XYZ file of C-alpha atoms in Angstrom:
468
model
C -6.775 -3.028 16.959
C -3.498 -2.028 15.292
C -3.691 -0.852 11.638
C -1.127 -3.352 10.733
C -0.724 -6.579 12.561
C 2.805 -8.221 12.094
C 2.611 -11.969 10.592
C 5.652 -14.325 10.790
C 4.669 -14.935 7.164
C 6.238 -11.550 6.513
C 9.572 -12.700 7.737
C 12.631 -12.723 5.309
C 14.643 -15.175 7.491
C 17.224 -12.387 8.437
C 16.773 -11.422 12.245
C 18.034 -7.897 11.788
C 16.303 -7.085 8.869
C 12.831 -8.411 10.311
C 13.472 -6.530 13.657
C 13.693 -3.250 11.203
C 10.754 -4.214 9.450
C 8.700 -4.661 12.592
C 9.916 -1.213 13.881
C 8.418 0.373 10.777
C 5.211 -1.488 11.588
C 5.005 0.281 14.985
C 5.796 3.722 13.714
C 2.838 3.354 10.940
C 0.606 2.197 13.747
C 1.367 5.072 16.147
C 0.795 7.607 13.485
C -2.523 5.940 12.286
C -3.949 5.727 15.890
C -2.708 9.611 16.578
C -4.761 10.382 13.241
C -7.753 8.109 14.111
C -8.280 9.410 17.337
C -7.501 12.860 17.396
C -4.615 12.791 19.587
C -1.280 14.924 19.792
C 0.514 14.263 16.577
C 4.398 13.729 16.584
C 6.721 16.627 16.112
C 7.644 16.568 12.482
C 11.239 16.936 13.104
C 11.207 13.800 15.360
C 9.080 11.997 12.903
C 11.700 12.712 10.106
C 14.664 11.859 12.317
C 12.979 8.505 12.938
C 12.586 7.884 9.275
C 16.203 8.877 8.575
C 17.541 6.854 10.866
C 15.348 3.729 9.725
C 16.439 4.576 6.166
C 20.185 4.857 7.244
C 20.128 1.438 9.031
C 17.847 -0.590 7.070
C 19.003 0.273 3.694
C 22.735 -0.121 4.488
C 21.889 -3.759 6.050
C 19.515 -5.009 3.483
C 21.977 -3.969 0.125
C 24.589 -5.818 2.101
C 22.607 -8.836 2.151
C 21.359 -8.549 -1.277
C 24.739 -8.532 -2.594
C 25.170 -11.987 -0.996
C 22.032 -13.165 -3.038
C 21.031 -14.698 -5.954
C 19.574 -11.392 -7.359
C 21.392 -10.096 -10.472
C 23.511 -6.615 -10.430
C 20.549 -4.939 -12.267
C 17.826 -6.164 -9.657
C 20.084 -4.866 -6.709
C 20.646 -1.453 -8.349
C 16.822 -1.304 -8.986
C 16.160 -2.111 -5.325
C 18.683 0.483 -4.285
C 17.146 3.046 -6.437
C 13.758 2.282 -4.539
C 15.549 2.894 -1.318
C 16.687 6.203 -2.558
C 13.281 7.349 -3.741
C 11.986 6.736 -0.400
C 14.573 9.314 1.408
C 13.714 11.601 -1.524
C 10.123 11.516 -0.543
C 10.811 12.025 3.123
C 12.918 14.875 2.200
C 10.251 16.174 -0.422
C 7.471 15.907 2.386
C 9.788 17.605 5.081
C 10.558 20.344 3.012
C 6.896 21.563 2.081
C 6.038 24.510 4.049
C 2.249 24.958 2.657
C 0.995 21.872 4.810
C 0.004 22.122 8.539
C 1.360 19.327 10.962
C -1.729 17.437 10.515
C -1.482 17.457 6.701
C 2.284 16.674 6.956
C 1.444 13.804 9.194
C -1.145 12.495 6.882
C 1.292 12.575 4.023
C 3.980 10.615 5.947
C 1.447 7.959 6.924
C 0.216 7.664 3.369
C 3.963 7.209 2.495
C 4.562 4.597 4.955
C 1.490 2.629 4.080
C 2.571 2.547 0.505
C 6.095 1.408 1.552
C 4.868 -1.370 3.725
C 2.711 -2.901 1.082
C 4.770 -2.533 -2.079
C 8.346 -2.708 -0.851
C 8.362 -4.663 2.479
C 5.655 -7.285 1.631
C 6.642 -7.328 -2.197
C 10.307 -6.479 -2.933
C 11.872 -7.485 0.045
C 10.215 -10.923 -0.106
C 11.958 -11.306 -3.579
C 15.190 -10.746 -1.911
C 14.413 -13.492 0.808
C 13.386 -15.765 -1.943
C 16.671 -14.985 -3.785
C 18.673 -15.789 -0.603
C 16.555 -18.887 -0.177
C 17.292 -19.946 -3.837
C 21.139 -19.621 -2.967
C 20.688 -21.792 0.090
C 18.410 -24.321 -1.523
C 20.092 -24.899 -4.683
C 23.781 -23.459 -4.836
C 25.555 -23.858 -8.111
C 28.327 -25.735 -6.159
C 25.849 -28.271 -5.756
C 24.843 -28.466 -9.500
C 28.326 -28.476 -10.786
C 29.095 -31.207 -8.142
C 25.947 -33.484 -9.103
C 26.916 -33.102 -12.755
C 30.611 -34.088 -12.374
C 29.486 -37.072 -10.342
C 27.300 -38.219 -13.166
C 29.720 -37.564 -15.945
C 32.328 -39.454 -13.828
C 29.716 -42.325 -13.355
C 28.912 -42.722 -17.029
C 32.443 -43.946 -17.511
C 32.117 -46.757 -14.817
C 30.053 -49.824 -14.655
C 26.074 -49.352 -14.472
C 26.027 -50.806 -11.146
C 28.617 -48.097 -9.847
C 26.475 -45.483 -11.692
C 23.131 -46.691 -10.156
C 24.629 -46.858 -6.577
C 25.992 -43.237 -6.866
C 22.660 -41.512 -8.326
C 20.416 -43.381 -6.077
C 22.200 -42.052 -3.103
C 22.454 -38.500 -4.316
C 20.008 -36.059 -2.840
C 18.589 -34.619 -6.055
C 16.160 -35.949 -8.679
C 18.438 -37.012 -11.426
C 17.577 -38.221 -15.057
C 19.610 -38.328 -18.311
C 18.258 -38.585 -22.083
C 19.809 -38.532 -25.573
C 19.077 -36.199 -28.262
C 15.418 -37.072 -28.293
C 14.808 -35.634 -24.808
C 13.128 -38.653 -23.660
C 14.612 -40.315 -20.367
C 16.892 -43.211 -20.622
C 17.632 -43.019 -16.916
C 16.179 -41.819 -13.766
C 17.554 -42.402 -10.171
C 15.724 -44.029 -7.432
C 14.467 -40.681 -5.873
C 12.457 -39.992 -9.207
C 10.677 -43.571 -8.926
C 10.109 -42.899 -5.205
C 8.418 -39.460 -5.791
C 5.973 -40.724 -8.593
C 5.421 -44.071 -6.916
C 6.589 -46.377 -10.005
C 8.269 -49.706 -9.880
C 11.929 -49.497 -10.499
C 11.940 -50.282 -14.433
C 13.616 -48.980 -17.312
C 13.087 -45.390 -17.507
C 12.425 -45.524 -21.170
C 9.156 -47.365 -20.413
C 7.557 -44.782 -18.316
C 5.689 -41.918 -19.862
C 7.119 -39.229 -17.681
C 5.409 -36.553 -19.237
C 2.147 -38.135 -17.973
C 3.073 -37.407 -14.309
C 3.904 -33.852 -15.012
C 0.798 -31.121 -14.342
C -1.432 -30.760 -17.432
C -0.940 -26.986 -17.274
C 2.913 -27.383 -17.098
C 3.316 -29.861 -19.985
C 3.527 -27.412 -22.571
C 6.425 -25.011 -21.073
C 8.277 -28.197 -19.823
C 8.449 -29.706 -23.408
C 9.356 -25.960 -24.798
C 12.302 -25.845 -22.427
C 13.564 -29.188 -23.065
C 13.498 -28.514 -26.900
C 15.273 -25.252 -26.415
C 18.278 -26.762 -24.614
C 18.488 -29.297 -27.226
C 18.592 -26.428 -29.848
C 20.575 -23.943 -28.166
C 22.979 -25.746 -26.229
C 22.395 -23.539 -23.279
C 21.363 -24.378 -19.697
C 17.844 -23.530 -18.420
C 15.995 -23.714 -15.143
C 12.254 -23.891 -14.579
C 9.660 -25.127 -11.738
C 6.954 -27.353 -12.690
C 4.464 -29.973 -10.810
C 4.691 -33.686 -10.469
C 2.040 -36.005 -9.554
C 3.350 -37.851 -6.689
C 2.562 -41.532 -5.115
C 0.021 -39.871 -2.898
C -2.082 -38.412 -5.728
C -1.334 -34.954 -5.070
C 1.238 -32.374 -6.731
C 4.765 -31.634 -5.922
C 6.727 -28.562 -7.136
C 10.027 -29.475 -8.586
C 12.645 -26.996 -9.462
C 14.967 -28.407 -12.169
C 18.061 -27.516 -13.815
C 18.594 -28.966 -17.337
C 21.864 -28.865 -18.903
C 23.121 -30.075 -22.477
C 25.624 -33.019 -22.437
C 28.196 -32.544 -25.153
C 30.955 -34.543 -26.687
C 33.736 -32.642 -29.077
C 31.023 -29.540 -29.020
C 28.275 -31.620 -30.267
C 25.138 -32.281 -28.160
C 24.399 -35.841 -27.245
C 21.514 -35.398 -25.016
C 20.860 -33.828 -21.526
C 21.296 -33.933 -18.083
C 19.077 -32.690 -15.264
C 19.181 -32.561 -11.360
C 16.056 -31.315 -9.873
C 15.054 -30.715 -6.200
C 11.433 -30.832 -4.214
C 10.596 -27.296 -3.599
C 7.137 -28.025 -2.349
C 6.971 -26.676 1.061
C 8.776 -23.645 -0.275
C 5.913 -23.085 -2.859
C 3.430 -23.541 -0.007
C 5.154 -21.248 2.063
C 5.130 -18.659 -0.875
C 1.377 -19.303 -1.410
C 0.470 -18.799 2.096
C 2.528 -15.272 2.135
C 0.871 -14.382 -1.221
C -2.695 -15.214 0.528
C -1.346 -12.984 3.678
C -0.259 -10.305 1.441
C -3.442 -10.026 -0.391
C -5.366 -9.838 2.707
C -3.315 -7.343 4.351
C -3.567 -5.257 0.888
C -7.238 -5.784 1.098
C -7.135 -4.464 4.753
C -4.898 -1.682 3.903
C -7.289 -0.363 1.144
C -10.113 -0.488 3.448
C -8.058 1.057 6.384
C -6.545 3.682 4.073
C -10.147 4.624 2.829
C -11.204 5.108 6.546
C -8.136 7.101 7.243
C -8.973 9.386 4.355
C -12.575 9.729 5.325
C -11.299 10.751 8.690
C -8.837 13.198 7.289
C -11.788 15.129 5.397
C -14.132 15.252 8.691
C -14.318 17.670 11.673
C -13.984 15.725 14.736
C -16.378 17.931 16.743
C -19.128 18.748 14.529
C -19.141 15.763 12.011
C -18.936 18.395 9.213
C -16.442 18.598 6.241
C -13.232 20.106 7.923
C -10.952 22.920 6.581
C -8.953 20.694 4.021
C -12.122 19.252 2.422
C -14.345 22.764 2.485
C -11.631 24.363 0.603
C -11.198 21.563 -1.630
C -15.045 21.591 -2.210
C -15.162 25.532 -2.889
C -12.156 25.491 -5.440
C -14.110 22.149 -7.404
C -17.574 24.154 -7.580
C -16.093 27.350 -8.369
C -14.398 25.660 -11.619
C -17.590 23.615 -12.266
C -19.752 26.813 -12.061
C -17.294 28.763 -14.420
C -17.093 26.113 -16.809
C -20.639 25.588 -17.231
C -21.901 29.420 -16.838
C -23.754 28.375 -13.416
C -24.675 30.344 -10.407
C -22.724 29.774 -7.203
C -22.808 31.380 -3.766
C -21.111 31.059 -0.329
C -22.529 31.770 3.080
C -19.711 32.639 5.774
C -21.428 31.964 9.176
C -19.584 33.072 12.387
C -21.096 32.472 15.941
C -21.406 35.800 17.737
C -19.431 36.627 20.861
C -18.303 33.065 20.984
C -15.549 33.829 23.622
C -18.245 34.813 25.946
C -19.750 31.701 25.732
C -16.763 30.027 26.795
C -15.860 32.254 29.259
C -19.144 32.328 30.812
C -20.434 28.789 30.597
C -17.089 26.844 30.189
C -15.501 25.183 26.912
C -17.571 22.193 27.397
C -20.567 24.477 26.727
C -18.883 25.993 23.933
C -18.038 22.909 22.090
C -21.696 21.701 22.668
C -22.876 25.219 21.161
C -20.679 24.618 17.910
C -22.336 21.119 17.423
C -25.823 22.428 17.450
C -25.053 25.243 15.310
C -23.595 23.169 12.987
C -26.804 20.541 13.052
C -29.006 23.944 12.609
C -27.085 25.141 9.442
C -27.126 21.685 7.792
C -30.830 21.190 8.505
C -31.333 24.512 6.985
C -29.993 23.746 3.533
C -30.720 21.811 0.448
C -29.133 18.291 -0.219
C -27.322 19.558 -3.024
C -25.445 22.228 -0.632
C -22.474 21.640 1.165
C -21.308 22.949 4.576
C -18.094 22.715 6.419
C -16.097 23.982 9.630
C -13.450 26.328 8.586
C -11.896 26.894 11.730
C -12.930 27.682 15.410
C -16.437 29.043 15.273
C -16.416 29.774 11.541
C -18.623 27.804 9.224
C -19.065 28.018 5.367
C -21.817 26.978 3.225
C -21.391 26.209 -0.488
C -24.758 26.752 -2.539
C -24.463 25.335 -6.046
C -26.840 26.790 -8.696
C -27.773 29.744 -6.467
C -27.677 33.595 -7.152
C -27.850 36.095 -4.504
C -31.430 36.145 -3.819
C -31.346 32.573 -3.240
C -28.345 32.974 -0.958
C -29.900 35.578 1.257
C -32.835 33.420 1.716
C -30.845 30.828 2.877
C -28.776 33.040 5.070
C -31.660 34.483 6.772
C -33.040 31.130 7.356
C -29.921 29.868 9.048
C -29.793 33.227 11.251
C -33.295 32.918 12.302
C -33.249 29.297 13.146
C -30.135 29.498 15.068
C -31.636 32.645 17.131
C -34.657 30.685 17.920
C -32.658 27.382 18.808
C -32.628 26.673 22.621
C -29.224 25.789 23.220
C -28.316 23.380 26.408
C -26.085 25.228 29.038
C -26.071 28.456 27.434
C -28.410 31.057 28.951
C -29.667 33.925 26.828
C -29.155 31.900 23.377
C -26.559 31.956 20.711
C -26.653 34.201 17.394
C -24.922 34.378 14.086
C -23.588 36.663 11.565
C -23.703 35.691 8.036
C -21.759 36.924 4.986
C -23.115 36.456 1.333
C -21.024 36.517 -1.723
C -22.122 35.242 -5.208
C -19.295 34.238 -7.739
C -18.282 36.805 -10.063
C -16.913 36.567 -13.589
C -12.991 35.210 -13.681
C -13.078 34.756 -9.922
C -11.513 31.936 -7.928
C -12.621 30.258 -4.672
C -10.041 32.306 -2.589
C -11.254 35.562 -3.544
C -14.860 34.330 -3.329
C -14.350 33.232 0.055
C -12.649 36.334 1.042
C -15.802 38.394 -0.159
C -18.036 36.374 2.050
C -15.566 36.776 4.859
C -15.497 40.523 4.541
C -19.472 40.537 4.104
C -19.596 38.476 7.489
C -17.356 41.213 9.059
C -19.528 44.218 7.783
C -22.540 42.288 9.498
C -20.576 42.021 12.879
C -19.612 45.657 12.681
C -23.319 46.589 12.033
C -24.451 44.870 15.334
C -24.111 41.419 14.918
C -27.036 38.794 14.567
C -27.330 39.915 10.793
C -26.920 38.718 7.145
C -24.930 41.126 4.887
C -24.200 40.521 1.286
C -20.738 41.326 -0.193
C -19.852 44.876 -1.345
C -20.252 45.085 -4.994
C -23.416 42.828 -5.259
C -26.594 44.047 -6.752
C -28.331 43.398 -3.156
C -26.784 45.054 -0.258
C -29.273 44.212 2.923
C -29.192 44.053 6.333
C -31.790 41.726 8.495
C -32.170 41.488 11.926
């Protein structure tokens, strides 16, 4: 199952933009699939080229589209800045030399996940809405409607009603009180009222209770300021449900003095329902993304063969435990465990037997430690155990337990058994994680040189004992 599934609700209405969004969905799914299943990761140069190609084409198309939308210049500039930041982040990850291919791929995957949720499903939807606003209620139609109404006021009431009743908009007119003196037929049809003087109807009673205060405040503001305002609110319909209305309210003036209001509205219920569906789908996707991201993060920290922590998680744990021990004056020790003559096992019994031996060694090490200890696979046939609150004597006892249990273990498919060499190092004053790990590594090499299947403490420790 893909990590992200395309949904028609994500579409902006522009085929070219939607096709480009789908391509980014596909790229994200390919990366996630490779990380999840341990497949060959894409070449970073090819990945960067794909992202640059996407940016060069998509951002250009989208910014041209925005210039045709109802977005303000400031909103367009802000959107363009977000585009630029995407390119900067791609370049930043591509330029890093301290990341392995796996880590770089993970960084790009995290970038694309964030981009899908925060940009395509949120910001780009805003562009689509702005374009929809432009199509649904163009300024020209508002001006035209107002001109028709003003002209109609100069004619007979019969002529005026004929024009307004045939207009596609919901139209009303008021004096300086803001109370409607006239409403056209579409208004009466919407609320299911009999045609009667508009002043006899409690129009506020048809507005949703949660919207009445903001609606009254908008009317008061237009009357006080003389400036046009727009808002959306809900109206109870003839069926008993609620319709969403987008209304533009303008002052009527005579010789510079406000003499009342004129308003034209459009029923936007279907648009709002679509937005709610998109919001619901976006919320579900965000929750799914959060869950999948946690799963991917967990996978990124686990060695796929042994199930132990991988190199990245292991080094992070060593640094964290060293910082904690140094800050609290606590003891800390490392065990560096290396499988003896592992190449011989692969050469003599096959790589499948070698992989099986590593899995069994990992299980023996983990089963020999306390619940508070931590063990990970550093790479190849090397394992490291982190022993919090443990001095050199306790670490030597744990190392000897591991060495003995591995030597006594019956390994499937490996005649002659398997042994390990163990290096031991305890944290010294002002020592960081890298230095502590290096001393444990050197101690393991001393154990190798001393005959293998041995435990050896690092040089400079109070205890320097070989065991066999």
